[in-house]
Coordinates of C-alpha atoms in Angstrom, one line a residue:
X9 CA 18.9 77.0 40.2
X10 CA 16.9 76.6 43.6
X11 CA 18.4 75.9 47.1
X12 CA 16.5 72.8 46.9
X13 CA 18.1 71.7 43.2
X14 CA 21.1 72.5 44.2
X15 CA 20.7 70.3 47.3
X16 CA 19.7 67.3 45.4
X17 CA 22.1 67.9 42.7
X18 CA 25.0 68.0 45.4
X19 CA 23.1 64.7 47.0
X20 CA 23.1 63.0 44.2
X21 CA 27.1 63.5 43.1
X22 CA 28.1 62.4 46.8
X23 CA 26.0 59.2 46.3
X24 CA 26.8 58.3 42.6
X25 CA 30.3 58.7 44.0
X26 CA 30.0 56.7 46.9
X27 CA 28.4 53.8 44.7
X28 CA 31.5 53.0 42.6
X29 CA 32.7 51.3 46.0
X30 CA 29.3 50.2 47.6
X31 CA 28.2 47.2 45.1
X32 CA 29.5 45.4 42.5
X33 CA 26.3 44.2 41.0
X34 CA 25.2 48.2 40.5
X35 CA 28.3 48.7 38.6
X36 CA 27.1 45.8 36.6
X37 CA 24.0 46.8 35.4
X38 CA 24.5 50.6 35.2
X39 CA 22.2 51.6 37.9
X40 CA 22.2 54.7 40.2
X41 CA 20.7 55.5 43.3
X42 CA 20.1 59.0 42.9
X43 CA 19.3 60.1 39.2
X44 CA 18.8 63.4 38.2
X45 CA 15.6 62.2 36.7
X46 CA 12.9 59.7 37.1
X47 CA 10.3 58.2 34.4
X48 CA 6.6 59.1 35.1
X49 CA 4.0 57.6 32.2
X50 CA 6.5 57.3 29.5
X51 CA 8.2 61.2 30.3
X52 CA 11.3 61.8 31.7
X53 CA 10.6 64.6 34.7
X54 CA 13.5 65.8 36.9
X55 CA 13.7 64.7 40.3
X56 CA 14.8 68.4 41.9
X57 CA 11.6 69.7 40.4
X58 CA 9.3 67.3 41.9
X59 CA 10.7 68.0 44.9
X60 CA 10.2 71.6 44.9
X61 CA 6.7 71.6 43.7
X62 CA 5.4 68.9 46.3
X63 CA 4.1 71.8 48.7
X64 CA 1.6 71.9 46.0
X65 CA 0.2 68.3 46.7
X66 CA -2.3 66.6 48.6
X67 CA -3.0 62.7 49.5
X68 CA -1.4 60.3 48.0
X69 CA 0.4 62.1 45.7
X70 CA 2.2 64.2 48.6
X71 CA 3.4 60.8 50.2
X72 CA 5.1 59.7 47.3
X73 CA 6.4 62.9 46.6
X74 CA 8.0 63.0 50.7
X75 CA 9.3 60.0 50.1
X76 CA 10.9 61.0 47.4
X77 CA 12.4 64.4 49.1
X78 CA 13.2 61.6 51.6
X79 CA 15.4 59.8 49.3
X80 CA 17.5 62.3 47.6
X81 CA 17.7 64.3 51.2
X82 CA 21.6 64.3 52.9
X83 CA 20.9 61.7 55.1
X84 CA 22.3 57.8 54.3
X85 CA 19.0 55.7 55.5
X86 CA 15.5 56.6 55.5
X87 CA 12.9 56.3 58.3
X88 CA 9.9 53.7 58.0
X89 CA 7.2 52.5 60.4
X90 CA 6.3 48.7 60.9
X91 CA 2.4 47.7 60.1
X92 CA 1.9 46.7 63.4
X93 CA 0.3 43.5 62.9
X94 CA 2.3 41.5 65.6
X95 CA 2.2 44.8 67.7
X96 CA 2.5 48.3 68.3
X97 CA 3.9 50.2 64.9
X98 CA 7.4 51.5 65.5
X99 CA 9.6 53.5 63.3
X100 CA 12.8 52.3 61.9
X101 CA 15.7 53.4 60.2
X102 CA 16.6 51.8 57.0
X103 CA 20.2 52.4 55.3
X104 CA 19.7 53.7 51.9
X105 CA 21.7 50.7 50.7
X106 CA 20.2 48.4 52.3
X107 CA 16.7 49.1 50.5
X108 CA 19.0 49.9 47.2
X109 CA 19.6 46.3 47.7
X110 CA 16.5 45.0 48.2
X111 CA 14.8 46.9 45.0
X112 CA 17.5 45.4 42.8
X113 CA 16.5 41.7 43.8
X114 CA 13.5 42.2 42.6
X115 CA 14.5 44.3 39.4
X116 CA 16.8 40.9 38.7
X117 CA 14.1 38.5 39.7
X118 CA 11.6 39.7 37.0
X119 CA 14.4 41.0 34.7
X120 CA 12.6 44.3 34.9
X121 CA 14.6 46.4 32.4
X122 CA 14.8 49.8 31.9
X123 CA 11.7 51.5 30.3
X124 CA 9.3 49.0 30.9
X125 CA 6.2 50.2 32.3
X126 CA 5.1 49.4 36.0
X127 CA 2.1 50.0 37.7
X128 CA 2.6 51.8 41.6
X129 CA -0.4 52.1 43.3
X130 CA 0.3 51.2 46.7
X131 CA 0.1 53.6 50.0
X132 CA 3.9 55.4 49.8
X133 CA 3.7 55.9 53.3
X134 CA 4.4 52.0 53.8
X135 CA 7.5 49.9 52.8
X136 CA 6.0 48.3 50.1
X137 CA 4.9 51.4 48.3
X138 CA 8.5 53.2 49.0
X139 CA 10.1 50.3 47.4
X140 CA 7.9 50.7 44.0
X141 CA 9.4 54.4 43.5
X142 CA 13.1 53.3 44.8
X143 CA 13.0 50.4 41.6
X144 CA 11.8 52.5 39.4
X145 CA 14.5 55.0 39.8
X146 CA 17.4 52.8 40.1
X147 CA 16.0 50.6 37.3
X148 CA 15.1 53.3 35.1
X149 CA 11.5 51.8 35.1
X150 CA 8.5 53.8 33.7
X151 CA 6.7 54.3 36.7
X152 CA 2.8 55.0 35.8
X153 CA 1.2 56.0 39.1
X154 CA -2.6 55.8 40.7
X155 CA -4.4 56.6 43.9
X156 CA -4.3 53.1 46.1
X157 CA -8.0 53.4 46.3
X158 CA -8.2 53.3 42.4
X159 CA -11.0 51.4 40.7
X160 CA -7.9 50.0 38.3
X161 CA -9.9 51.3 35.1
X162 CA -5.9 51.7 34.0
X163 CA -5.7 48.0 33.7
X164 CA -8.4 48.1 30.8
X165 CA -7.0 51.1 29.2
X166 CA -4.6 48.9 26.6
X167 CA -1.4 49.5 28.6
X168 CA 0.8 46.9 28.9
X169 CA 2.7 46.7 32.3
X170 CA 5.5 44.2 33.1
X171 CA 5.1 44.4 36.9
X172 CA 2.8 45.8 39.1
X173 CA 2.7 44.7 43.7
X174 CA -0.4 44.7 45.3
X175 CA -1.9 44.0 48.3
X176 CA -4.9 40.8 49.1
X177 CA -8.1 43.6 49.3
X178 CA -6.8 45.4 45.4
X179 CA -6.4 42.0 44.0
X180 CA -10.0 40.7 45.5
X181 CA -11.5 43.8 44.1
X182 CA -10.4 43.6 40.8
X183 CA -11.7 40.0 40.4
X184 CA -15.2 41.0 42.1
X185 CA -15.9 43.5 39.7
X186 CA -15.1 41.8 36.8
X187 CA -12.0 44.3 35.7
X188 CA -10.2 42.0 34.5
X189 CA -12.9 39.5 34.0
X190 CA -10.6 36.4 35.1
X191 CA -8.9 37.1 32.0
X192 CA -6.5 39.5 32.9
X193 CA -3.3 38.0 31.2
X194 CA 0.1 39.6 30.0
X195 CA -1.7 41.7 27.9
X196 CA -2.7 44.1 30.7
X197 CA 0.6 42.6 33.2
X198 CA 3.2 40.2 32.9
X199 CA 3.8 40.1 37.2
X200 CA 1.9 40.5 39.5
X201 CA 3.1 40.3 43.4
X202 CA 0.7 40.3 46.4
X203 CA 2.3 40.9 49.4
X204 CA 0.7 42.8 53.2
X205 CA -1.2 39.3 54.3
X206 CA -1.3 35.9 53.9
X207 CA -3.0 34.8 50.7
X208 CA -6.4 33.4 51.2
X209 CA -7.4 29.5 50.2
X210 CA -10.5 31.1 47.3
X211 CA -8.0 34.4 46.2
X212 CA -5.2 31.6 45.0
X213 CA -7.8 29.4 43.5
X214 CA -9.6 32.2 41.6
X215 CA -6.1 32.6 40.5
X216 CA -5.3 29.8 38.7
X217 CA -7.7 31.3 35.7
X218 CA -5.4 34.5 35.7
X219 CA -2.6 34.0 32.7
X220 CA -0.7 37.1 34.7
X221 CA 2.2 35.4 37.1
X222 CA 1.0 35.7 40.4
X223 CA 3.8 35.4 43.4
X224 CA 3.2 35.9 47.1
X225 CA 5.7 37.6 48.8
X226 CA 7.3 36.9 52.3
X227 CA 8.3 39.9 53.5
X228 CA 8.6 42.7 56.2
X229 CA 9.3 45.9 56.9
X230 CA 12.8 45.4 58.6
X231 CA 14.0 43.5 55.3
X232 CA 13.0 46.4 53.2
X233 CA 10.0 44.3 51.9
X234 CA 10.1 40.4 50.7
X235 CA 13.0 38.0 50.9
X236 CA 11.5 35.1 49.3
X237 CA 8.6 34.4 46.2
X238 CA 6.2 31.6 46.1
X239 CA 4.8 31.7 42.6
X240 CA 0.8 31.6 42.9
X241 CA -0.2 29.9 39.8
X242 CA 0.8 28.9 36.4
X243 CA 2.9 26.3 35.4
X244 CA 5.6 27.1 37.9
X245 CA 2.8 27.1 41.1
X246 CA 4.9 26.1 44.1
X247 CA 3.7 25.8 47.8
X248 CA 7.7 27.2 49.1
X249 CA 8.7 30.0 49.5
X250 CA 12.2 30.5 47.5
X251 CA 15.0 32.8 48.7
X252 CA 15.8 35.7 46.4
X253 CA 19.6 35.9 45.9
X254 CA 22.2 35.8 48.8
X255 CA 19.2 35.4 51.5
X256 CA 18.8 32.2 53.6
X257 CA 16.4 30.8 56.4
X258 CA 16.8 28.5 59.5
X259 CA 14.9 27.3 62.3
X260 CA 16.3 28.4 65.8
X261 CA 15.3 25.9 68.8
X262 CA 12.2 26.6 68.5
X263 CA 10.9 26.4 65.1
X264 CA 10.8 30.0 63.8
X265 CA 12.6 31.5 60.9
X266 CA 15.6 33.3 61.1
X267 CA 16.9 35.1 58.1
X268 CA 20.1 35.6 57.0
X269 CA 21.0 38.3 54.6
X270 CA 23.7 40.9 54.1
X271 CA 22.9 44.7 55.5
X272 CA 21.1 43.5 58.9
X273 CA 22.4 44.2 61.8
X274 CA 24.8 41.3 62.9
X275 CA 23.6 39.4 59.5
X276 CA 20.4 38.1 60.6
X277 CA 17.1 38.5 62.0
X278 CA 14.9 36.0 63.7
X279 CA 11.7 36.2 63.4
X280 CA 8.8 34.8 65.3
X281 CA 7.0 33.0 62.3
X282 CA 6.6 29.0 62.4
X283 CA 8.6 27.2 59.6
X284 CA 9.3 24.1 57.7
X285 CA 12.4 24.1 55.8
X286 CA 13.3 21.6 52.7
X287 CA 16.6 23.6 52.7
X288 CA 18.0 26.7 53.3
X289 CA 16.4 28.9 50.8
X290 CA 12.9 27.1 50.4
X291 CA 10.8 26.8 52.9
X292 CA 6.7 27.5 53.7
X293 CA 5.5 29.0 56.7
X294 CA 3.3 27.7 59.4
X295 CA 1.8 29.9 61.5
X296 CA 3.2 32.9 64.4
X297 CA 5.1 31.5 67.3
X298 CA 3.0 34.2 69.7
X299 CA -0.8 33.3 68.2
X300 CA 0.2 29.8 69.3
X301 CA -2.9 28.3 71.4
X302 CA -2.5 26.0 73.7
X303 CA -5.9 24.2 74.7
X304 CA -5.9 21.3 76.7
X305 CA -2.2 20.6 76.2
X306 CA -2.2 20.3 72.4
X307 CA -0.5 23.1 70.5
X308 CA -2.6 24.8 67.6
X309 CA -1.6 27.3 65.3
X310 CA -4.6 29.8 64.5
X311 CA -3.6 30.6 61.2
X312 CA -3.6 26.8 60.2
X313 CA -7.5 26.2 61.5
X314 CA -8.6 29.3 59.5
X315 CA -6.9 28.1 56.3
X316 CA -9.2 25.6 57.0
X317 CA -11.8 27.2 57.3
X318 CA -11.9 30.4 54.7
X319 CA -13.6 28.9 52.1
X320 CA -16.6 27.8 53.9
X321 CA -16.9 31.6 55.8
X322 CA -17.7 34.4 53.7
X323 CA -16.9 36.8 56.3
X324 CA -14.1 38.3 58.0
X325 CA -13.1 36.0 60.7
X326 CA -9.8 34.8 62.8
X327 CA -9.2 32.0 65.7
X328 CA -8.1 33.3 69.2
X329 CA -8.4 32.0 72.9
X330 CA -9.9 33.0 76.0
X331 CA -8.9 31.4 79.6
X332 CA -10.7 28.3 80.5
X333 CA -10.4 26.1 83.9
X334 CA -10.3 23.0 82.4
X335 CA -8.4 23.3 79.5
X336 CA -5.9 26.2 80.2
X337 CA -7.6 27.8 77.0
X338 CA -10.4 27.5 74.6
X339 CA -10.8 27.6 70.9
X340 CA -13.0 31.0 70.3
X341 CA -14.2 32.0 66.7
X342 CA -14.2 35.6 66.8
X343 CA -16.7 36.9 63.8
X344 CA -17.1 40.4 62.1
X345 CA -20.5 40.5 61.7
X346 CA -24.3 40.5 63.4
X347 CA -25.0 37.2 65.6
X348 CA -28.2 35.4 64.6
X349 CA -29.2 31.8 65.2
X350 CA -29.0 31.3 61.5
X351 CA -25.2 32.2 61.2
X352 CA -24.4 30.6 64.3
X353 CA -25.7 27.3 63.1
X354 CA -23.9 27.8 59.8
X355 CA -20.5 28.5 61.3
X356 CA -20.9 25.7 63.5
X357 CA -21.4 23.5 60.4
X358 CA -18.7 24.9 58.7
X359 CA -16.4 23.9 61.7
X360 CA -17.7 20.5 62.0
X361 CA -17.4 19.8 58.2
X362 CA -13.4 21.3 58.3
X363 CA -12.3 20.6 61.7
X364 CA -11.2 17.6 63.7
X365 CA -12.9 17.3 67.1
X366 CA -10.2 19.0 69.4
X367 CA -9.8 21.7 66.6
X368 CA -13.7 22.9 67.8
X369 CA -14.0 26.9 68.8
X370 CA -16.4 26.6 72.0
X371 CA -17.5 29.8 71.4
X372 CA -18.4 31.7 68.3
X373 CA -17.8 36.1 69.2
X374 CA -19.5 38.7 67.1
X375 CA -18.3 42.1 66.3
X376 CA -19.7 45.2 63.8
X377 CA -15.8 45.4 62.6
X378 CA -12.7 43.9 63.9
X379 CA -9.7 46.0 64.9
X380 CA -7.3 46.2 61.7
X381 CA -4.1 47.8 61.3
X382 CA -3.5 51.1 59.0
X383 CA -2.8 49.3 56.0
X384 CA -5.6 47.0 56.6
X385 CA -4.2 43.7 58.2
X386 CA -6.5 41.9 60.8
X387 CA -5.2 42.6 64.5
X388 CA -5.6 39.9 66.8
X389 CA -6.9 41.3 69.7
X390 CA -7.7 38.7 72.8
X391 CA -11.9 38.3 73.0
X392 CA -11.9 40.9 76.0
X393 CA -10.4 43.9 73.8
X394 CA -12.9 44.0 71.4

């Protein structure tokens, strides 16, 4: 036996033996954290052997592969970086527990059961993508795996899958190439959840003619993904967001969510995201606290105008500010794409047909690309940083 199978063999008695006290609901169902083996496309592989043999990969298989080593390694949390979307990416540490947690949720929320096949095909360097491989072990999923940038032939291959995650651009390129030709249905995938970005207006109608159960996850990386599902489509299409078990939300003075769940640090964490509540596990959210505009003494939330305003612009697009005089600030559309005085005119009537009077940009900005984060989210730089 190698150093290293003898190191994750060792790992994984400490753990197992530490579960029997950590959680009740593990005992339950029979899981483990650390398994001596994991399910890849139907074959039972052990865990110490992929571990030795990752020097031999590359890409995206070698993340998944760290990851794993990261998992089984001596250590009781694992170390994660934050998209970055509301500001610079930092790296956190996660309690192994903590994420254990998280994975189960899910596991019980779509009664994933052991053997069932699930589709991983998201970055491993990101939360989201750990979290696939972390279910799949402690669930004793059958964890079939492809390159993010897959063309997702795999989906017309006559495998079923019971869950797959995904993020808003995989989802639109499956429908714009005609993959599943908006009739991809629990025949190919039972659940599918979308999750990195809000859900645009046209993705969620072209949804509805999907028979696979969408959801839309709220989540983040210092939850160890979502906390609460809003089913796309389907009979059960809901605009709330619902709490996943022993999680709840309120409102702090100033209208932003703060969640509650066990494993963070003094039980909660507030957040700077605009909410409405209808109680304490259901609730939708309204916008960021911090893109908040305030132009001529009204308040308006960015993310509200372009939900107005996505189906009428083709292109990628997002409301910001820049300093006026008169008003304090000023309503800017900031544009990727070429200026001409045919697009102008067209954006112009898109706003006039979707927007009230005061909700006008007074400027429309062009740019060849806008600044977006490493797994693809649109950063909201101010006009003057592009």
């Amino acid at each position: 036996m190698t150093s290293d199978s003898r190191s994750v063999q060792s790992q994984s008695q400490k753990t197992n033996l530490k579960l029997e006290t950590w959680n009740s609901k593990l005992e339950t169902h029979n899981l483990k954290l650390f398994p001596t083996h994991i399910t890849l496309n139907n074959r039972p592989t052990r865990v110490d052997e992929l571990i030795a043999g990752r020097e031999n990969a590359t890409g995206w298989e070698r993340d998944w592969l760290d990851f794993l080593a990261e998992w089984y390694d001596a250590r009781d949390y694992i170390e994660v970086k934050t998209s970055g979307s509301t500001g610079e990416p930092k790296n956190i540490l996660l309690k192994k527990d903590f994420v254990a947690a998280s994975a189960l949720r899910t596991i019980r929320f779509f009664n994933l059961k052991a053997g069932d096949r699930v589709l991983h095909c998201l970055p491993a360097r990101y939360i989201a993508g750990k979290l696939m491989i972390v279910r799949a072990l402690i669930g004793q999923l059958d964890l079939h795996l492809v390159d993010p940038a897959t063309d997702f032939e795999v989906l017309q291959s006559g495998l079923h899958f019971k869950f797959a995650a995904m993020v808003i651009n995989q989802v639109s390129k499956i429908l714009e190439f005609g993959i599943w030709n908006l009739k991809f249905d629990r025949r190919n995938l039972d659940f599918l959840l979308l999750g990195g970005s809000a859900i645009p207006v046209s993705l969620e109608e072209k949804l509805q003619q999907v028979q696979t159960t969408c959801y839309s996850s709220y989540a983040m990386t210092e939850t160890a993904t979502h906390i609460a599902l809003r089913q796309l489509n389907g009979p059960g299409k809901d605009g709330w967001y619902h709490g996943l078990d022993g999680i709840s939300v309120k409102l702090n003075e100033n209208g932003c969510v703060r969640i509650e769940m066990p494993g963070l640090e003094n039980g909660f964490l507030q957040t700077n995201d605009l909410g409405e509540l209808k109680d304490e596990r259901t609730f939708r959210i309204l916008g960021r606290a911090d893109n908040r505009i305030i132009s001529g003494g009204l308040k308006f939330s960015p993310e509200e105008l372009e939900g107005k305003l996505e189906s009428a612009i083709d292109l990628p697009f997002y409301i910001s500010s820049k300093p006026d005089e008169r008003l304090g600030a000023r309503l800017v559309l900031v544009v990727e794409g070429t200026e001409s005085a045919g697009l102008i005119s067209q954006l112009r009537e898109s706003c006039n047909e979707r927007l009230s009077r005061y909700e006008q940009p007074g400027e429309i900005i062009f740019t060849p690309a806008l600044p977006r984060t490493g797994n693809g989210k649109i950063k909201r730089l101010p006009p003057d940083q592009l």
